[in-house]
Each structure stands twice: as structure tokens, then as C-alpha cells.
Amino acid sequence: MKVDIPVDKYPTYNFVGRILGPRGNSLKRVEANTDCRVLIRGRGSIKDPAREEMMRGKPGYEHLNEPLHILVEAELPVDIIDARLMQAREILQDLLKPVDESQDFFKKQQLRELAMLNGTLREEGMQRFGSASPFHNSLGMKRAKTRG
């Protein structure tokens, strides 16, 4: 099944990044939840434009002459394949609806996941600077010692 990506309507929107997610995890989740294989194909599907141009016209890369799209494939029993393909289509179509960044809960989740993967996640309420040690103030400076 082919799902079109509306790059002509929204040329500056990062659909590929939204579909892939951090380290490809969003796409992998769609595949795991639906038992379908999800492939990003067409112009713009290869990150490096120079490499894409080099591959254009070579066997297996004919899709590079088509507009950017998603190809959903599945090898499942006849009684469930249509339902799984439709489930994948619905999830992908939701991801293909451009959302203003301030309202984009999905992107916020992706950025949080990326921070977790990179080990840079800061939970709300945690001190932003300095140490949590009682021997340091919020600027990271040592307190004066007291005699006791």
C-alpha cells in the first residue's frame, strides 16, 4: 500500500524526521504494532542529496523518480492483512498531519526519547545548574564551612 507524503503542500515540514523519530524508533514502533514493513521512498527519501542523485536510475532505486511516499508491506494471513495495513495507514496519516511545534505532543515525546537515548534528559523540577549536594548552592559554588 502506498501512502503519499504531502511535501507539495508543506515543502518545509520535516515529514521524514517525524515518521522516523529518534534513531528510527517511531517507524519501528509502527512496524511492531502492525506487523507491517514501512519504507520511506521517493525523492528526498535518502538523507544525502548527492548520494540520492548518484543512485537515481540504478536498479532498485526507481522509486527516486517518484514523489516522496511511504510504502507499507505485509506478509500476513489473509484474514488479518487488510486490517493491519489499514491500521498502519491510520497511524501514518496521523503522523503526516503537520502540527504547530508548540502544540505537537508527538514531537515533544520524540525529543524526550532522544534526550533519554543520549543521556541528556533533565526531568522537570530538577536543579538546572550546580549540584544536588548540600555543600553547593544553586550556582555551583561551595558554601562557607561552619564550625561545629
PDB file of C-alpha atoms in Angstrom:
ATOM      1  CA  MET A   1       0.000   0.000   0.000  1.00  0.00           C
ATOM      2  CA  LYS A   2       1.283   3.462  -0.872  1.00  0.00           C
ATOM      3  CA  VAL A   3       0.715   6.489   1.387  1.00  0.00           C
ATOM      4  CA  ASP A   4       1.519   9.866  -0.142  1.00  0.00           C
ATOM      5  CA  ILE A   5       3.530  12.408   1.852  1.00  0.00           C
ATOM      6  CA  PRO A   6       2.164  15.946   1.257  1.00  0.00           C
ATOM      7  CA  VAL A   7       5.511  17.645   0.603  1.00  0.00           C
ATOM      8  CA  ASP A   8       3.976  19.722  -2.183  1.00  0.00           C
ATOM      9  CA  LYS A   9       1.532  21.324   0.311  1.00  0.00           C
ATOM     10  CA  TYR A  10       4.097  21.633   3.133  1.00  0.00           C
ATOM     11  CA  PRO A  11       7.557  21.827   1.493  1.00  0.00           C
ATOM     12  CA  THR A  12       9.436  22.876   4.651  1.00  0.00           C
ATOM     13  CA  TYR A  13       7.851  20.370   7.071  1.00  0.00           C
ATOM     14  CA  ASN A  14      10.139  17.530   8.182  1.00  0.00           C
ATOM     15  CA  PHE A  15       7.866  14.561   7.458  1.00  0.00           C
ATOM     16  CA  VAL A  16      10.723  12.057   7.209  1.00  0.00           C
ATOM     17  CA  GLY A  17      12.062  13.009  10.641  1.00  0.00           C
ATOM     18  CA  ARG A  18       8.592  12.836  12.148  1.00  0.00           C
ATOM     19  CA  ILE A  19       7.961   9.359  10.701  1.00  0.00           C
ATOM     20  CA  LEU A  20      11.396   8.007  11.618  1.00  0.00           C
ATOM     21  CA  GLY A  21      11.674   9.529  15.082  1.00  0.00           C
ATOM     22  CA  PRO A  22      14.778   9.245  17.251  1.00  0.00           C
ATOM     23  CA  ARG A  23      17.090   6.622  15.750  1.00  0.00           C
ATOM     24  CA  GLY A  24      14.187   5.270  13.693  1.00  0.00           C
ATOM     25  CA  ASN A  25      12.221   4.261  16.793  1.00  0.00           C
ATOM     26  CA  SER A  26       8.885   5.816  15.763  1.00  0.00           C
ATOM     27  CA  LEU A  27       8.928   3.909  12.477  1.00  0.00           C
ATOM     28  CA  LYS A  28       9.984   0.715  14.288  1.00  0.00           C
ATOM     29  CA  ARG A  29       7.020   1.110  16.676  1.00  0.00           C
ATOM     30  CA  VAL A  30       4.580   1.388  13.756  1.00  0.00           C
ATOM     31  CA  GLU A  31       6.105  -1.791  12.314  1.00  0.00           C
ATOM     32  CA  ALA A  32       5.964  -3.627  15.650  1.00  0.00           C
ATOM     33  CA  ASN A  33       2.351  -2.598  16.356  1.00  0.00           C
ATOM     34  CA  THR A  34       1.052  -3.548  12.913  1.00  0.00           C
ATOM     35  CA  ASP A  35       3.376  -6.387  11.783  1.00  0.00           C
ATOM     36  CA  CYS A  36       3.884  -4.394   8.571  1.00  0.00           C
ATOM     37  CA  ARG A  37       7.083  -3.223   6.965  1.00  0.00           C
ATOM     38  CA  VAL A  38       7.193   0.564   6.494  1.00  0.00           C
ATOM     39  CA  LEU A  39       9.542   2.059   3.877  1.00  0.00           C
ATOM     40  CA  ILE A  40      10.090   5.718   3.036  1.00  0.00           C
ATOM     41  CA  ARG A  41      10.532   6.009  -0.717  1.00  0.00           C
ATOM     42  CA  GLY A  42      10.720   8.637  -3.456  1.00  0.00           C
ATOM     43  CA  ARG A  43      12.570  11.928  -3.903  1.00  0.00           C
ATOM     44  CA  GLY A  44      14.009  13.019  -0.580  1.00  0.00           C
ATOM     45  CA  SER A  45      13.988   9.534   0.957  1.00  0.00           C
ATOM     46  CA  ILE A  46      17.805   9.411   1.029  1.00  0.00           C
ATOM     47  CA  LYS A  47      19.282  11.870   3.529  1.00  0.00           C
ATOM     48  CA  ASP A  48      22.259  12.866   1.384  1.00  0.00           C
ATOM     49  CA  PRO A  49      21.046  14.622  -1.814  1.00  0.00           C
ATOM     50  CA  ALA A  50      24.333  13.882  -3.630  1.00  0.00           C
ATOM     51  CA  ARG A  51      24.022  10.162  -2.871  1.00  0.00           C
ATOM     52  CA  GLU A  52      20.361  10.212  -3.909  1.00  0.00           C
ATOM     53  CA  GLU A  53      21.326  11.770  -7.248  1.00  0.00           C
ATOM     54  CA  MET A  54      24.056   9.152  -7.705  1.00  0.00           C
ATOM     55  CA  MET A  55      21.606   6.284  -7.023  1.00  0.00           C
ATOM     56  CA  ARG A  56      18.825   7.660  -9.258  1.00  0.00           C
ATOM     57  CA  GLY A  57      18.243   5.363 -12.238  1.00  0.00           C
ATOM     58  CA  LYS A  58      20.090   2.389 -10.747  1.00  0.00           C
ATOM     59  CA  PRO A  59      18.284  -0.943 -10.286  1.00  0.00           C
ATOM     60  CA  GLY A  60      16.297  -0.968  -7.046  1.00  0.00           C
ATOM     61  CA  TYR A  61      16.205   2.839  -6.867  1.00  0.00           C
ATOM     62  CA  GLU A  62      13.496   3.522  -9.454  1.00  0.00           C
ATOM     63  CA  HIS A  63      11.352   4.979  -6.648  1.00  0.00           C
ATOM     64  CA  LEU A  64      13.669   8.027  -6.548  1.00  0.00           C
ATOM     65  CA  ASN A  65      11.894   9.295  -9.682  1.00  0.00           C
ATOM     66  CA  GLU A  66       8.562   9.347  -7.799  1.00  0.00           C
ATOM     67  CA  PRO A  67       7.301  11.908  -5.262  1.00  0.00           C
ATOM     68  CA  LEU A  68       8.142  11.212  -1.611  1.00  0.00           C
ATOM     69  CA  HIS A  69       5.839   8.497  -0.219  1.00  0.00           C
ATOM     70  CA  ILE A  70       5.574   5.648   2.258  1.00  0.00           C
ATOM     71  CA  LEU A  71       5.324   2.055   1.129  1.00  0.00           C
ATOM     72  CA  VAL A  72       3.627  -0.315   3.577  1.00  0.00           C
ATOM     73  CA  GLU A  73       4.140  -4.041   3.007  1.00  0.00           C
ATOM     74  CA  ALA A  74       2.942  -7.088   4.907  1.00  0.00           C
ATOM     75  CA  GLU A  75       3.025 -10.854   4.609  1.00  0.00           C
ATOM     76  CA  LEU A  76       0.229 -11.894   6.918  1.00  0.00           C
ATOM     77  CA  PRO A  77      -2.697 -14.338   6.868  1.00  0.00           C
ATOM     78  CA  VAL A  78      -5.495 -13.286   4.515  1.00  0.00           C
ATOM     79  CA  ASP A  79      -7.979 -12.777   7.359  1.00  0.00           C
ATOM     80  CA  ILE A  80      -5.881 -10.059   9.088  1.00  0.00           C
ATOM     81  CA  ILE A  81      -3.701  -8.445   6.425  1.00  0.00           C
ATOM     82  CA  ASP A  82      -6.220  -5.778   5.351  1.00  0.00           C
ATOM     83  CA  ALA A  83      -6.908  -4.736   8.951  1.00  0.00           C
ATOM     84  CA  ARG A  84      -3.179  -4.428   9.704  1.00  0.00           C
ATOM     85  CA  LEU A  85      -2.490  -2.416   6.539  1.00  0.00           C
ATOM     86  CA  MET A  86      -5.372  -0.066   7.398  1.00  0.00           C
ATOM     87  CA  GLN A  87      -4.066   0.256  10.982  1.00  0.00           C
ATOM     88  CA  ALA A  88      -0.620   1.212   9.639  1.00  0.00           C
ATOM     89  CA  ARG A  89      -2.195   3.694   7.197  1.00  0.00           C
ATOM     90  CA  GLU A  90      -4.176   5.381  10.007  1.00  0.00           C
ATOM     91  CA  ILE A  91      -1.105   5.735  12.229  1.00  0.00           C
ATOM     92  CA  LEU A  92       0.978   7.115   9.352  1.00  0.00           C
ATOM     93  CA  GLN A  93      -1.728   9.529   8.214  1.00  0.00           C
ATOM     94  CA  ASP A  94      -1.857  10.930  11.760  1.00  0.00           C
ATOM     95  CA  LEU A  95       1.915  11.455  11.624  1.00  0.00           C
ATOM     96  CA  LEU A  96       1.562  13.185   8.241  1.00  0.00           C
ATOM     97  CA  LYS A  97      -0.702  15.936   9.614  1.00  0.00           C
ATOM     98  CA  PRO A  98       1.512  18.997  10.139  1.00  0.00           C
ATOM     99  CA  VAL A  99       1.142  20.380  13.656  1.00  0.00           C
ATOM    100  CA  ASP A 100       2.435  23.672  15.036  1.00  0.00           C
ATOM    101  CA  GLU A 101       5.521  22.892  17.138  1.00  0.00           C
ATOM    102  CA  SER A 102       4.040  24.476  20.261  1.00  0.00           C
ATOM    103  CA  GLN A 103       1.073  22.079  20.040  1.00  0.00           C
ATOM    104  CA  ASP A 104       2.972  18.999  18.848  1.00  0.00           C
ATOM    105  CA  PHE A 105       2.776  16.474  21.689  1.00  0.00           C
ATOM    106  CA  PHE A 106       4.184  13.702  19.463  1.00  0.00           C
ATOM    107  CA  LYS A 107       7.328  15.718  18.653  1.00  0.00           C
ATOM    108  CA  LYS A 108       7.768  16.544  22.348  1.00  0.00           C
ATOM    109  CA  GLN A 109       7.657  12.806  23.084  1.00  0.00           C
ATOM    110  CA  GLN A 110      10.228  12.165  20.347  1.00  0.00           C
ATOM    111  CA  LEU A 111      12.560  14.860  21.709  1.00  0.00           C
ATOM    112  CA  ARG A 112      12.199  13.454  25.231  1.00  0.00           C
ATOM    113  CA  GLU A 113      13.011   9.963  23.920  1.00  0.00           C
ATOM    114  CA  LEU A 114      16.051  11.314  22.073  1.00  0.00           C
ATOM    115  CA  ALA A 115      17.283  13.041  25.235  1.00  0.00           C
ATOM    116  CA  MET A 116      16.865   9.757  27.124  1.00  0.00           C
ATOM    117  CA  LEU A 117      18.802   7.870  24.437  1.00  0.00           C
ATOM    118  CA  ASN A 118      21.562  10.483  24.522  1.00  0.00           C
ATOM    119  CA  GLY A 119      21.634  10.587  28.326  1.00  0.00           C
ATOM    120  CA  THR A 120      20.780  14.297  28.392  1.00  0.00           C
ATOM    121  CA  LEU A 121      17.227  14.155  29.759  1.00  0.00           C
ATOM    122  CA  ARG A 122      16.518  16.622  32.559  1.00  0.00           C
ATOM    123  CA  GLU A 123      13.288  15.976  34.421  1.00  0.00           C
ATOM    124  CA  GLU A 124      11.153  18.974  35.330  1.00  0.00           C
ATOM    125  CA  GLY A 125      11.774  20.078  38.885  1.00  0.00           C
ATOM    126  CA  MET A 126      15.438  19.029  38.856  1.00  0.00           C
ATOM    127  CA  GLN A 127      18.034  21.699  39.523  1.00  0.00           C
ATOM    128  CA  ARG A 128      19.288  23.099  36.250  1.00  0.00           C
ATOM    129  CA  PHE A 129      22.679  24.245  37.495  1.00  0.00           C
ATOM    130  CA  GLY A 130      25.140  23.086  40.065  1.00  0.00           C
ATOM    131  CA  SER A 131      24.904  20.006  42.151  1.00  0.00           C
ATOM    132  CA  ALA A 132      22.236  18.477  44.322  1.00  0.00           C
ATOM    133  CA  SER A 133      24.832  18.277  47.076  1.00  0.00           C
ATOM    134  CA  PRO A 134      24.032  20.213  50.261  1.00  0.00           C
ATOM    135  CA  PHE A 135      27.605  21.547  50.066  1.00  0.00           C
ATOM    136  CA  HIS A 136      26.897  23.547  46.916  1.00  0.00           C
ATOM    137  CA  ASN A 137      24.458  26.365  46.300  1.00  0.00           C
ATOM    138  CA  SER A 138      22.422  26.771  43.107  1.00  0.00           C
ATOM    139  CA  LEU A 139      25.343  28.469  41.340  1.00  0.00           C
ATOM    140  CA  GLY A 140      27.633  25.527  41.955  1.00  0.00           C
ATOM    141  CA  MET A 141      29.750  27.453  44.466  1.00  0.00           C
ATOM    142  CA  LYS A 142      30.844  25.908  47.732  1.00  0.00           C
ATOM    143  CA  ARG A 143      29.257  27.120  50.948  1.00  0.00           C
ATOM    144  CA  ALA A 144      31.417  28.548  53.637  1.00  0.00           C
ATOM    145  CA  LYS A 145      32.272  25.952  56.247  1.00  0.00           C
ATOM    146  CA  THR A 146      30.854  26.442  59.709  1.00  0.00           C
ATOM    147  CA  ARG A 147      32.452  25.389  62.918  1.00  0.00           C
ATOM    148  CA  GLY A 148      30.521  22.883  64.806  1.00  0.00           C
TER     149      GLY A 148
END
